[in-house]
Coordinates of C-alpha atoms and ligand atoms in Angstrom, one line a residue:
X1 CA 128.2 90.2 314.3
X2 CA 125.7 90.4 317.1
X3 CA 126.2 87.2 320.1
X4 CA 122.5 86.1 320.4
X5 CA 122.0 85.1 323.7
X6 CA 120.5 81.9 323.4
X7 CA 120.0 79.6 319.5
X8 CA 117.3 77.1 319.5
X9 CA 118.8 74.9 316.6
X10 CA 117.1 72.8 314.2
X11 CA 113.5 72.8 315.4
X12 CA 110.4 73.1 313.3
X13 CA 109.1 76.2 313.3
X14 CA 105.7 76.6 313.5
X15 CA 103.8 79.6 312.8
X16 CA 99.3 80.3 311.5
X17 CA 100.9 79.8 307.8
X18 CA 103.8 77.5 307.4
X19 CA 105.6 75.1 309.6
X20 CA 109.3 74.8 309.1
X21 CA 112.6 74.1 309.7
X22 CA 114.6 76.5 311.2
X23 CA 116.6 77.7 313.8
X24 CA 115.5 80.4 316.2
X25 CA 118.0 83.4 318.0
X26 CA 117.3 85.3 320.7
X27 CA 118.7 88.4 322.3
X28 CA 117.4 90.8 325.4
X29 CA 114.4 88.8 325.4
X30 CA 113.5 89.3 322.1
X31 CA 113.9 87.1 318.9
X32 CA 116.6 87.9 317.1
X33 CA 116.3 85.4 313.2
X34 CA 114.7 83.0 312.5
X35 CA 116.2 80.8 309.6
X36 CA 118.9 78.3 308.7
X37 CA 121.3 77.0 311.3
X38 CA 124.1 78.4 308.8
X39 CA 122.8 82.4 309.7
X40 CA 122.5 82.1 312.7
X41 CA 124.9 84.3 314.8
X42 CA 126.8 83.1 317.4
X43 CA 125.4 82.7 320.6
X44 CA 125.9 82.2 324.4
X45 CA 124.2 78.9 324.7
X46 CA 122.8 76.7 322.4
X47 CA 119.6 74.0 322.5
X48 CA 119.0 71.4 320.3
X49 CA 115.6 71.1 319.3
X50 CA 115.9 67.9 316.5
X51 CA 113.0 66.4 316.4
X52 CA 111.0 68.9 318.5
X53 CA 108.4 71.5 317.5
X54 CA 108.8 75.2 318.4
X55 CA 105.7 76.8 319.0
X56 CA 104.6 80.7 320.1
X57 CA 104.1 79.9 323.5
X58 CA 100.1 79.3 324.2
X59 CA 98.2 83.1 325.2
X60 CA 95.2 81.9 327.9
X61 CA 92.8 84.5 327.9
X62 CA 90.9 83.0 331.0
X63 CA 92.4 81.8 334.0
X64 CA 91.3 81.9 337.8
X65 CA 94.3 82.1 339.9
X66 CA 92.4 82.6 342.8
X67 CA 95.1 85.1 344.5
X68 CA 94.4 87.3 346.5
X69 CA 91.6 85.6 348.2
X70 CA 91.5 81.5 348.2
X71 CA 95.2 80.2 348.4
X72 CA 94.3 76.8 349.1
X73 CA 92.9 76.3 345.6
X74 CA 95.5 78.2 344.0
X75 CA 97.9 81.2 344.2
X76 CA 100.0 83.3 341.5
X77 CA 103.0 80.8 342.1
X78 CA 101.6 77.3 341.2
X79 CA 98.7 78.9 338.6
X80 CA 102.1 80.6 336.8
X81 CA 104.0 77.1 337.2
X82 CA 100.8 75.5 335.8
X83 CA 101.0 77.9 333.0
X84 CA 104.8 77.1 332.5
X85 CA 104.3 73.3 332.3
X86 CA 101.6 73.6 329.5
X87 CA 103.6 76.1 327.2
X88 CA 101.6 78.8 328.0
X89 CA 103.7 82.1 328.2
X90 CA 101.2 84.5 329.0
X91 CA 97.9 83.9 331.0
X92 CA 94.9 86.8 331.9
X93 CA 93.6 86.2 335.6
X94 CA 89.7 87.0 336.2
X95 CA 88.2 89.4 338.8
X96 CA 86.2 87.2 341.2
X97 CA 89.2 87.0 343.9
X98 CA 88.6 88.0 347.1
X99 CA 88.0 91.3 346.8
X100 CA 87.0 91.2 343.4
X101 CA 89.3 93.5 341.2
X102 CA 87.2 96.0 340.9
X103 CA 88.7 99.4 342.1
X104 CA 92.3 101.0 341.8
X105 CA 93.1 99.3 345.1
X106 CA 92.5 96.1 344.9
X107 CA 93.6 96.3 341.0
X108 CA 96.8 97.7 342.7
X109 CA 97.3 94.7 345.4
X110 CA 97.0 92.2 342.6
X111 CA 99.5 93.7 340.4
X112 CA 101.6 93.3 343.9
X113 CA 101.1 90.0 344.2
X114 CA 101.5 88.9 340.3
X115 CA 104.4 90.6 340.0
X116 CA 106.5 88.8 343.0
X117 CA 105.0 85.5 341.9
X118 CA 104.8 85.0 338.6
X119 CA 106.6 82.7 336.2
X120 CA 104.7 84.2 333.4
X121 CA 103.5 87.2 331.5
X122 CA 100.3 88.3 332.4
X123 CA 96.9 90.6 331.9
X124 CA 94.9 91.2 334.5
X125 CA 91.2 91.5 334.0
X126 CA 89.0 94.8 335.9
X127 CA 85.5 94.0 336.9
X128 CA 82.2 95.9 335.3
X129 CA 79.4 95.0 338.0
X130 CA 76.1 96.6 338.7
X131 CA 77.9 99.8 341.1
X132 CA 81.9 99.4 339.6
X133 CA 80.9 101.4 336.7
X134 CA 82.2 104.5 338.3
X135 CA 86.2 102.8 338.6
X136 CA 86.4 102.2 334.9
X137 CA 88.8 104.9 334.3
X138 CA 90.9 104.2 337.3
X139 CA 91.2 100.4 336.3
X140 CA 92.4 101.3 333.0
X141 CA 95.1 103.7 335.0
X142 CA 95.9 101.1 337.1
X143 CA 96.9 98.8 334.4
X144 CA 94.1 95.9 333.3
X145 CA 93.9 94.1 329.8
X146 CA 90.0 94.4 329.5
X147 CA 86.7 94.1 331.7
X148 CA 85.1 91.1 332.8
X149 CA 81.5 91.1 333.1
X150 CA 79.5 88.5 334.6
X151 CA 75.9 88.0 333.1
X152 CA 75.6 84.9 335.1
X153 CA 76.2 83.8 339.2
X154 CA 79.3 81.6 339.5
X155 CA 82.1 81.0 341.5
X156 CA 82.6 84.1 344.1
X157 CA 78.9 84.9 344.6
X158 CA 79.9 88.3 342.0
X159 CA 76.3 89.2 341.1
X160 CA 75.4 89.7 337.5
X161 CA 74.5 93.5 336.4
X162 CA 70.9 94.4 335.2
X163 CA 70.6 95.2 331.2
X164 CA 71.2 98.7 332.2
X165 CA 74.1 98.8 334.3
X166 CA 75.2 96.4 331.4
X167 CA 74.2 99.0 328.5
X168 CA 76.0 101.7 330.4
X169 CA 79.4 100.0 331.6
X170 CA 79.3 99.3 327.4
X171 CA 78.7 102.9 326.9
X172 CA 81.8 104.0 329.6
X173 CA 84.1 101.2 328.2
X174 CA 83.2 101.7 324.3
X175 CA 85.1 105.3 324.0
X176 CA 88.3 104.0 325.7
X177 CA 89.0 100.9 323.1
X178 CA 89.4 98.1 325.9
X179 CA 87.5 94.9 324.9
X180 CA 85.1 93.8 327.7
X181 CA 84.7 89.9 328.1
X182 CA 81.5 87.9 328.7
X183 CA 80.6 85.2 330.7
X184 CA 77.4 85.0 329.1
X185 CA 74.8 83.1 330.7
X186 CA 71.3 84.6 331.5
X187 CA 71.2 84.3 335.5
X188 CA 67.2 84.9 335.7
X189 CA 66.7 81.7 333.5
X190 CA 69.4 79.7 335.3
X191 CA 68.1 80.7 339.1
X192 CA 64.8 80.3 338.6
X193 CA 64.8 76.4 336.7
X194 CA 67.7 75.9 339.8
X195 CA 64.9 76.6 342.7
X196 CA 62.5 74.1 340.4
X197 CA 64.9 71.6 340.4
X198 CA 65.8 71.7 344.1
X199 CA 62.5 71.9 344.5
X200 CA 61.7 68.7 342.6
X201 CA 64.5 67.5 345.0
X202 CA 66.9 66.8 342.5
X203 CA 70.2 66.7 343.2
X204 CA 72.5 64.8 340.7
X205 CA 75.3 65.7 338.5
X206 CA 72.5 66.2 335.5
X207 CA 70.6 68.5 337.0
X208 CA 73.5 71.4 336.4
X209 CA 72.9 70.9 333.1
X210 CA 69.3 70.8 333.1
X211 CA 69.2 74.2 334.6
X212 CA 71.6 75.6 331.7
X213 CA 69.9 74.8 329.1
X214 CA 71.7 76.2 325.3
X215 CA 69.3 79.1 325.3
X216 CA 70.6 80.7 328.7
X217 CA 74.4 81.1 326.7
X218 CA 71.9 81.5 323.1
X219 CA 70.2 84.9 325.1
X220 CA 73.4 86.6 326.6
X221 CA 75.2 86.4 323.5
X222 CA 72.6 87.8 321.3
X223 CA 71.4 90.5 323.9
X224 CA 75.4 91.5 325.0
X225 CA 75.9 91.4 320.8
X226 CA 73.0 93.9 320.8
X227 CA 74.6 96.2 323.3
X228 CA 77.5 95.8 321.9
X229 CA 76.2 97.1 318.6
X230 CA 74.4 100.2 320.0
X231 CA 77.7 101.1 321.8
X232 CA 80.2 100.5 319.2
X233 CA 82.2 98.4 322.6
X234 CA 84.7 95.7 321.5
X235 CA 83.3 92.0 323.3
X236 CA 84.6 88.3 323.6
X237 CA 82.5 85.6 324.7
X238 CA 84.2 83.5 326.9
X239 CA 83.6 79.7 327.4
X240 CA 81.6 79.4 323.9
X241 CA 79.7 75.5 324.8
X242 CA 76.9 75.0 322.5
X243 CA 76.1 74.8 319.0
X244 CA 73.6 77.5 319.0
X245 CA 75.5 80.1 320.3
X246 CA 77.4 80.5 317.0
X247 CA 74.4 81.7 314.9
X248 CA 74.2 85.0 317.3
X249 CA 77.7 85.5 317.0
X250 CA 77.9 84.9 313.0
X251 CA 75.4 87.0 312.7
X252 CA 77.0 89.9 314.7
X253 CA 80.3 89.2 313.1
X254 CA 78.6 89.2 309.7
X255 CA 76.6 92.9 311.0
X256 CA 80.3 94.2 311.7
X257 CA 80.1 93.9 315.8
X258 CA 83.4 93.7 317.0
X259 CA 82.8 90.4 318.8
X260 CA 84.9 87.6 319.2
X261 CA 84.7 84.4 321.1
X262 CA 86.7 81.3 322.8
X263 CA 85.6 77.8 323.6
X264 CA 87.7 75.0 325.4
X265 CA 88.9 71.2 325.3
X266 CA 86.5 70.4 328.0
X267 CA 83.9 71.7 325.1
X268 CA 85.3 70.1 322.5
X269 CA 85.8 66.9 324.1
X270 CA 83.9 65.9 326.8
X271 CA 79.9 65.7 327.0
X272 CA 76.5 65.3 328.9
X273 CA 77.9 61.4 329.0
X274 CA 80.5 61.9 330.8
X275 CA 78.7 63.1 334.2
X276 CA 78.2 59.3 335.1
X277 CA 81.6 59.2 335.3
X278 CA 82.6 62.0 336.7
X279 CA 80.3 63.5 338.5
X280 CA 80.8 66.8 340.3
X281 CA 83.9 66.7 338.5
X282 CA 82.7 67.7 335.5
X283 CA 80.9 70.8 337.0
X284 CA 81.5 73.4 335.3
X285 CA 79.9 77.1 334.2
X286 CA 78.7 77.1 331.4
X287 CA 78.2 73.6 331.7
X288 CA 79.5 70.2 329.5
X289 CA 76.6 69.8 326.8
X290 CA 75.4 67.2 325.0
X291 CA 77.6 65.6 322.2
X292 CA 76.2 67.1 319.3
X293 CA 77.3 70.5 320.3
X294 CA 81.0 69.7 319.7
X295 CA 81.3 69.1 315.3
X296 CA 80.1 72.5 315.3
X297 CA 82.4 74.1 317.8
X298 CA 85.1 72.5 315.9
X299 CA 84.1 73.7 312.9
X300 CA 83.5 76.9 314.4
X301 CA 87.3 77.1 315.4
X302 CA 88.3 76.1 311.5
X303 CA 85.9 78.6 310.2
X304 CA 86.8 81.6 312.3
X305 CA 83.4 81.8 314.5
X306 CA 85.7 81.2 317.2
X307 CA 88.7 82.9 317.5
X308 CA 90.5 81.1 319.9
X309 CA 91.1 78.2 322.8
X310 CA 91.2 79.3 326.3
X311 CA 90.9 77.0 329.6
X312 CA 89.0 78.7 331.9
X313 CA 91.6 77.2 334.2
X314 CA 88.9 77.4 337.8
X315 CA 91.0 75.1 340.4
X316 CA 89.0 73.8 343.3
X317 CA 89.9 71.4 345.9
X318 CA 89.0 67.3 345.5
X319 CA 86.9 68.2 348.7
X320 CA 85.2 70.9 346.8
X321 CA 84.4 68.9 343.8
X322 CA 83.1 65.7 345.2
X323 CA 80.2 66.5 347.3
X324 CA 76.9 64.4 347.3
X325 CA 74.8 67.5 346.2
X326 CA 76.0 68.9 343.0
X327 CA 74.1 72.7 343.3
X328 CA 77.0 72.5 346.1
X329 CA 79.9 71.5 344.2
X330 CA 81.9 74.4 343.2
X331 CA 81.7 75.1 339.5
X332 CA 85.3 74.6 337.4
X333 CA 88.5 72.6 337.2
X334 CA 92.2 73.3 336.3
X335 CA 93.0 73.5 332.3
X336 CA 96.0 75.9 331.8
X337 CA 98.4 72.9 332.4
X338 CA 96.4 70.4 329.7
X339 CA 95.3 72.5 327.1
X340 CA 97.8 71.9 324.9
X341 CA 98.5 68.2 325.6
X342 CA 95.2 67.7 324.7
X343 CA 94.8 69.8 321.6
X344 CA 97.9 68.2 320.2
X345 CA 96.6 64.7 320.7
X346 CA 93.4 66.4 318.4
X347 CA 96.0 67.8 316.1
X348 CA 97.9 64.5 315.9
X349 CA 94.4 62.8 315.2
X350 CA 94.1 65.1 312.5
X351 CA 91.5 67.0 313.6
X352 CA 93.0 70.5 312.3
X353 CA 96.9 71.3 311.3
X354 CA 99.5 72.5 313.8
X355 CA 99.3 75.7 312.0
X356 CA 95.5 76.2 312.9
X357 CA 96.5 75.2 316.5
X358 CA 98.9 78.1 317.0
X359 CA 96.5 80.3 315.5
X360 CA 94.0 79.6 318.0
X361 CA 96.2 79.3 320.5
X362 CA 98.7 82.1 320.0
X363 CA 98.6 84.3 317.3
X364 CA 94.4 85.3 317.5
X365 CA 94.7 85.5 321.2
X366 CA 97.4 88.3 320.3
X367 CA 95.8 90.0 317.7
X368 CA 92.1 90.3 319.7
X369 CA 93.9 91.8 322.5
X370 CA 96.1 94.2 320.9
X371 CA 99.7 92.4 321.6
X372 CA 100.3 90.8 318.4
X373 CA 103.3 90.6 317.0
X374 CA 105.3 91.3 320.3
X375 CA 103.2 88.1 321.8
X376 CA 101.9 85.2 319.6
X377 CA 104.6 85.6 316.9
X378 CA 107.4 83.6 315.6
X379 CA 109.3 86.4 313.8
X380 CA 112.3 88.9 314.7
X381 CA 111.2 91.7 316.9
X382 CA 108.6 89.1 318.3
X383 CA 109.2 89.1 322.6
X384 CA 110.8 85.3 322.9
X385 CA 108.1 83.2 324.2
X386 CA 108.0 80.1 323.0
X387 CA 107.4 76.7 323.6
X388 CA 109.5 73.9 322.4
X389 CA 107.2 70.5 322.3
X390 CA 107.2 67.0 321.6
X391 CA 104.5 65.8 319.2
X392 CA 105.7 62.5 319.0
X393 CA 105.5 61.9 323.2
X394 CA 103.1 60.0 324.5
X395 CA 101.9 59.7 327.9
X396 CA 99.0 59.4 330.1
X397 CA 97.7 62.8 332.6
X398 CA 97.9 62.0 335.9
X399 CA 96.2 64.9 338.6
X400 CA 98.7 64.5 341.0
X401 CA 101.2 66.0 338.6
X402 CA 99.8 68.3 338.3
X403 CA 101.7 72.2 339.2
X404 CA 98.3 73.1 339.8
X405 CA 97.4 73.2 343.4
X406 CA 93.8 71.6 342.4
X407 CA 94.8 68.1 341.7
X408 CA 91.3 67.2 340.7
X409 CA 90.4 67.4 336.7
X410 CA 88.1 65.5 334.5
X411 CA 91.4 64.8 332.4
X412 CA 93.2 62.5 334.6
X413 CA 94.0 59.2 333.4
X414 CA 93.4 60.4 329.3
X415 CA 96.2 59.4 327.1
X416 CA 97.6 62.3 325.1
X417 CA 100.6 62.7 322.4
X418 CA 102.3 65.9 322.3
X419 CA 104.2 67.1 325.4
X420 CA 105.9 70.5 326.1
X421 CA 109.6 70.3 327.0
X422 CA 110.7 73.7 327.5
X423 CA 109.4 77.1 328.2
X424 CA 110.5 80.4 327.3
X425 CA 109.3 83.8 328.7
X426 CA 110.8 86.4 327.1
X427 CA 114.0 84.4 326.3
X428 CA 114.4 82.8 329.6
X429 CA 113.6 79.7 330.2
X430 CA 111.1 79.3 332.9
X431 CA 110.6 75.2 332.2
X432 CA 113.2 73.5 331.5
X433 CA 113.1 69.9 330.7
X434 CA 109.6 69.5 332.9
X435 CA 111.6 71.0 335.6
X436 CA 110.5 74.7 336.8
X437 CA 112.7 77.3 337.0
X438 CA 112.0 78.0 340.4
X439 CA 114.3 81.6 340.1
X440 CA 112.0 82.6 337.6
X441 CA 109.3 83.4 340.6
X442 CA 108.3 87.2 339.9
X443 CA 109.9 87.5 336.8
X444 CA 106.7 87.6 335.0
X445 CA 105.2 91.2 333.9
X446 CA 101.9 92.7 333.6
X447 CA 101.3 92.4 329.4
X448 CA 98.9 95.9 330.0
X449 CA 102.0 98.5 329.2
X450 CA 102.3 97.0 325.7
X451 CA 98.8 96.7 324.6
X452 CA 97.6 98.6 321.3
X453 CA 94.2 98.4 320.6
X454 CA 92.6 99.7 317.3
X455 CA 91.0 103.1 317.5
X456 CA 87.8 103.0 319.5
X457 CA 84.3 102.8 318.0
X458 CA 81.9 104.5 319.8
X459 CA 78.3 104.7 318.4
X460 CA 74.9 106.6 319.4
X461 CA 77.4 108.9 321.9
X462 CA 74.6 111.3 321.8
X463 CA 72.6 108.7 323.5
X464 CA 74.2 107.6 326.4
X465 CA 73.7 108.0 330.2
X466 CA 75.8 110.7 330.8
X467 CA 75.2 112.3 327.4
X468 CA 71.4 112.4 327.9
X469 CA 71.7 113.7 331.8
X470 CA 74.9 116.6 330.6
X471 CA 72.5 117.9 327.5
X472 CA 69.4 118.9 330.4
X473 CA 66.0 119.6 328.9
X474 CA 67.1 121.7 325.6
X475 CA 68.9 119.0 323.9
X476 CA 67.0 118.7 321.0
X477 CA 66.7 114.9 319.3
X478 CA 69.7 114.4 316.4
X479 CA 68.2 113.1 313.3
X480 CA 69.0 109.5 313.0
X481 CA 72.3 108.6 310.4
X482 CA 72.1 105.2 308.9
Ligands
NCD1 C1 84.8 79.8 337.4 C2 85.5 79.9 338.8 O1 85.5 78.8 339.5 O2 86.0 80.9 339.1 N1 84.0 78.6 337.4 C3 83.5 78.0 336.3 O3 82.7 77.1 336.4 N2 83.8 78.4 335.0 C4 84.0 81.0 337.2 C5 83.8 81.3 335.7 O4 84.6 81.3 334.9 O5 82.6 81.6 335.4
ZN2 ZN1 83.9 82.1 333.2

């Protein structure tokens, strides 16, 4: 019989469909069975997980881990560590690092860096801007998991594309299958109700919010679903915040656009009450709404609008987040390390099942991205990455616990039940007993090489920038096809 390397006995298993109890094996990384402790084979080294829930280990689709570029709010070591403590096994870093990741180069020097430091799997993100359009081909060489394109300024001064560098990047990025990802806020509607405010000399945590009202997400989403359409390009809306967000994207959904989206816990839990408290703390892009938007974000997630949970993990220093003038406060706060904890204090409230939880958290992030079932499955053949939790534990976050090197979040002092105990990345442990691993430093991979996307969808190919400019003058129109 086969020695698995490593039996997690006697957890609960807990997978989109069923939670159970079960022991898990695990061999070269991979699991091995799942099933009762009496067929299970032998094995190395044994845990005991009575008591304790194993879940697919959590797959954050949006993280800033600020390396190369601003190491004093983070770096690829204590973002990964972050990762680790929360139960996330594989994270996808954003482009707006200094230099943005937006050519083969600087695409390469990230991979550099990832790969020495991590403690988890990752995807790294390429950048579609107004004049990047030209790299897409040598990003996807170089390795990225999808395009990030910002329709809104935020952190890193990376400014937003027109309509139609945004039409065309669609058109370039459509034919190859990648899926590009949004931060969809309209920056013309933003910037201009910004200088009014200023203007009006206002300067007080409210004020972000006032200049973000719900129909600056309401108009990205609905014109990037558009383009999106036309193109036949696979998108995800990142940071979903407000209610009305969701009719756009049910509606594209419903007209076959292969759109998908993510909101977070700062979404789903916090609102426009809590910027007394918190002040520039709280600041964040798109920014915390008022309370009414979160019973329809949650029912969103139960529905399927929203495919998934990410964190948008955007450390910033206490110095950086507590400044007098909020348009001065940078935008963002760590999440990576929390999301869990706090979606398993919902889950234990009884806001959804554990079941839904690892869909949103595991399994959809997967499938939308084209790793599922080697990431975000409990089943054999399935990469080991797991993460083995207490739902029972209660305790209370505390910032300056935090792995993160931004030790400033809107979470500290919350009382949450459900901790993570253990990490595995590919069968090794890379947490163990809230202790890091510290020798699993660079032993996270780029998740790129195992991505399978379905076939790509192009649509109106006849129509597009290079099509029309190749054809010259004696193209003749094609009659439309319904
Ligand atoms: C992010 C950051 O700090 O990089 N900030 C934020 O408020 N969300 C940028 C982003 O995700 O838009
Ligand atoms: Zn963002």
């Amino acid at each position: 019989m086969t020695t698995a390397d490593l039996v997690i006995r006697n957890g609960m298993v807990v997978t989109p469909d069923a939670a159970f109890a079960a022991s898990v094996a695990v061999r070269d990384g991979k699991i091995l069975a799942v099933g009762a402790q009496d067929a299970m084979p032998p094995a190395r080294e044994t845990l005991d997980a009575r008591g304790l829930h194993i879940l697919p280990g959590a797959i954050d689709v949006h993280v800033h881990f600020r390396d190369p570029g601003y190491p004093h709010k983070e770096d690829w070591a204590s973002g990964t560590a972050a990762a680790a403590f929360g139960g996330v096994t594989t994270v996808f870093d954003m482009p707006n690092t200094i230099p943005p990741t937006a050519t083969a180069e600087s695409l390469a020097e990230k991979h550099a860096i990832a790969s020495s430091k991590a403690h988890v799997d990752y995807g790294l993100y390429g950048l579609l801007g107004e004049e990047t359009i030209a790299h897409v081909g040598a990003l996807i060489e170089g390795g990225v998991i999808g395009f990030k394109l910002y329709m809104g300024n935020t952190f890193g001064k990376i400014p937003s594309p027109s309509t139609g560098a945004m039409l065309e990047a669609f058109e370039v990025v459509a034919p190859t299958g990648k899926r590009i990802s949004l931060h969809a806020e309209t920056n013309s509607i933003m910037e201009r109700r910004e200088t009014q405010l200023r203007n009006a000399g206002r300067r007080d945590p409210l004020a972000h919010l006032a200049c973000r009202p719900a129909v600056v997400a309401v108009e990205a989403v609905s014109r990037a679903a558009i383009l999106a359409e036309w193109t036949g390009a696979r998108i995800h809306i990142l940071h979903i915040s407000s209610a009305d967000e969701l009719r756009p994207l049910r509606e594209a959904k419903a007209r076959g656009v292969d759109i998908t989206g993510e909101t977070g816990p700062h979404y789903l839990m916090l609102s426009a009450d809590d910027y007394a408290r918190f002040g520039g703390i709280i600041r964040v892009n798109p920014p915390v709404r008022e309370a009414f938007n979160q019973e329809p974000l949650w029912a969103a997630l139960a529905d399927g609008t929203i495919d998934m949970v990410a964190t948008d993990h955007a450390p910033h220093t206490p110095e950086e987040k507590t400044r007098n003038d909020i348009f001065t406060v940078d935008c963002g706060f760590p999440g990576v390390e929390t999301q869990m904890p706090l979606m398993l204090t919902a889950m234990n409230a009884g806001r959804m099942s554990i079941c839904d939880y690892v869909r949103w958290s595991a399994a959809n992030p997967a499938r939308v991205f084209g790793l599922y079932p080697t990431k975000g499955a409990i089943q054999p053949g399935a990469d080991a990455d797991l993460a083995i939790v207490d739902l029972a534990r209660s305790w209370i976050i505390d910032d300056a616990k935090l792995q993160s090197r931004s030790r400033v979040s809107p979470w500290h002092g919350r009382a949450v039940q459900g901790l993570p105990l253990h990490t595995l990345v590919r069968g090794r442990f890379v947490m163990r007993d809230r202790v890091l691993v510290e020798d699993t430093r660079g032993f996270g991979r780029s998740v790129h090489a195992i991505q399978r996307m379905p076939e790509p969808q192009p649509r109106n190919t006849d129509k597009t920038s290079a099509e029309i400019v190749r054809a010259g003058p004696s193209a003749r129109p094609r009659e439309h096809v319904a």
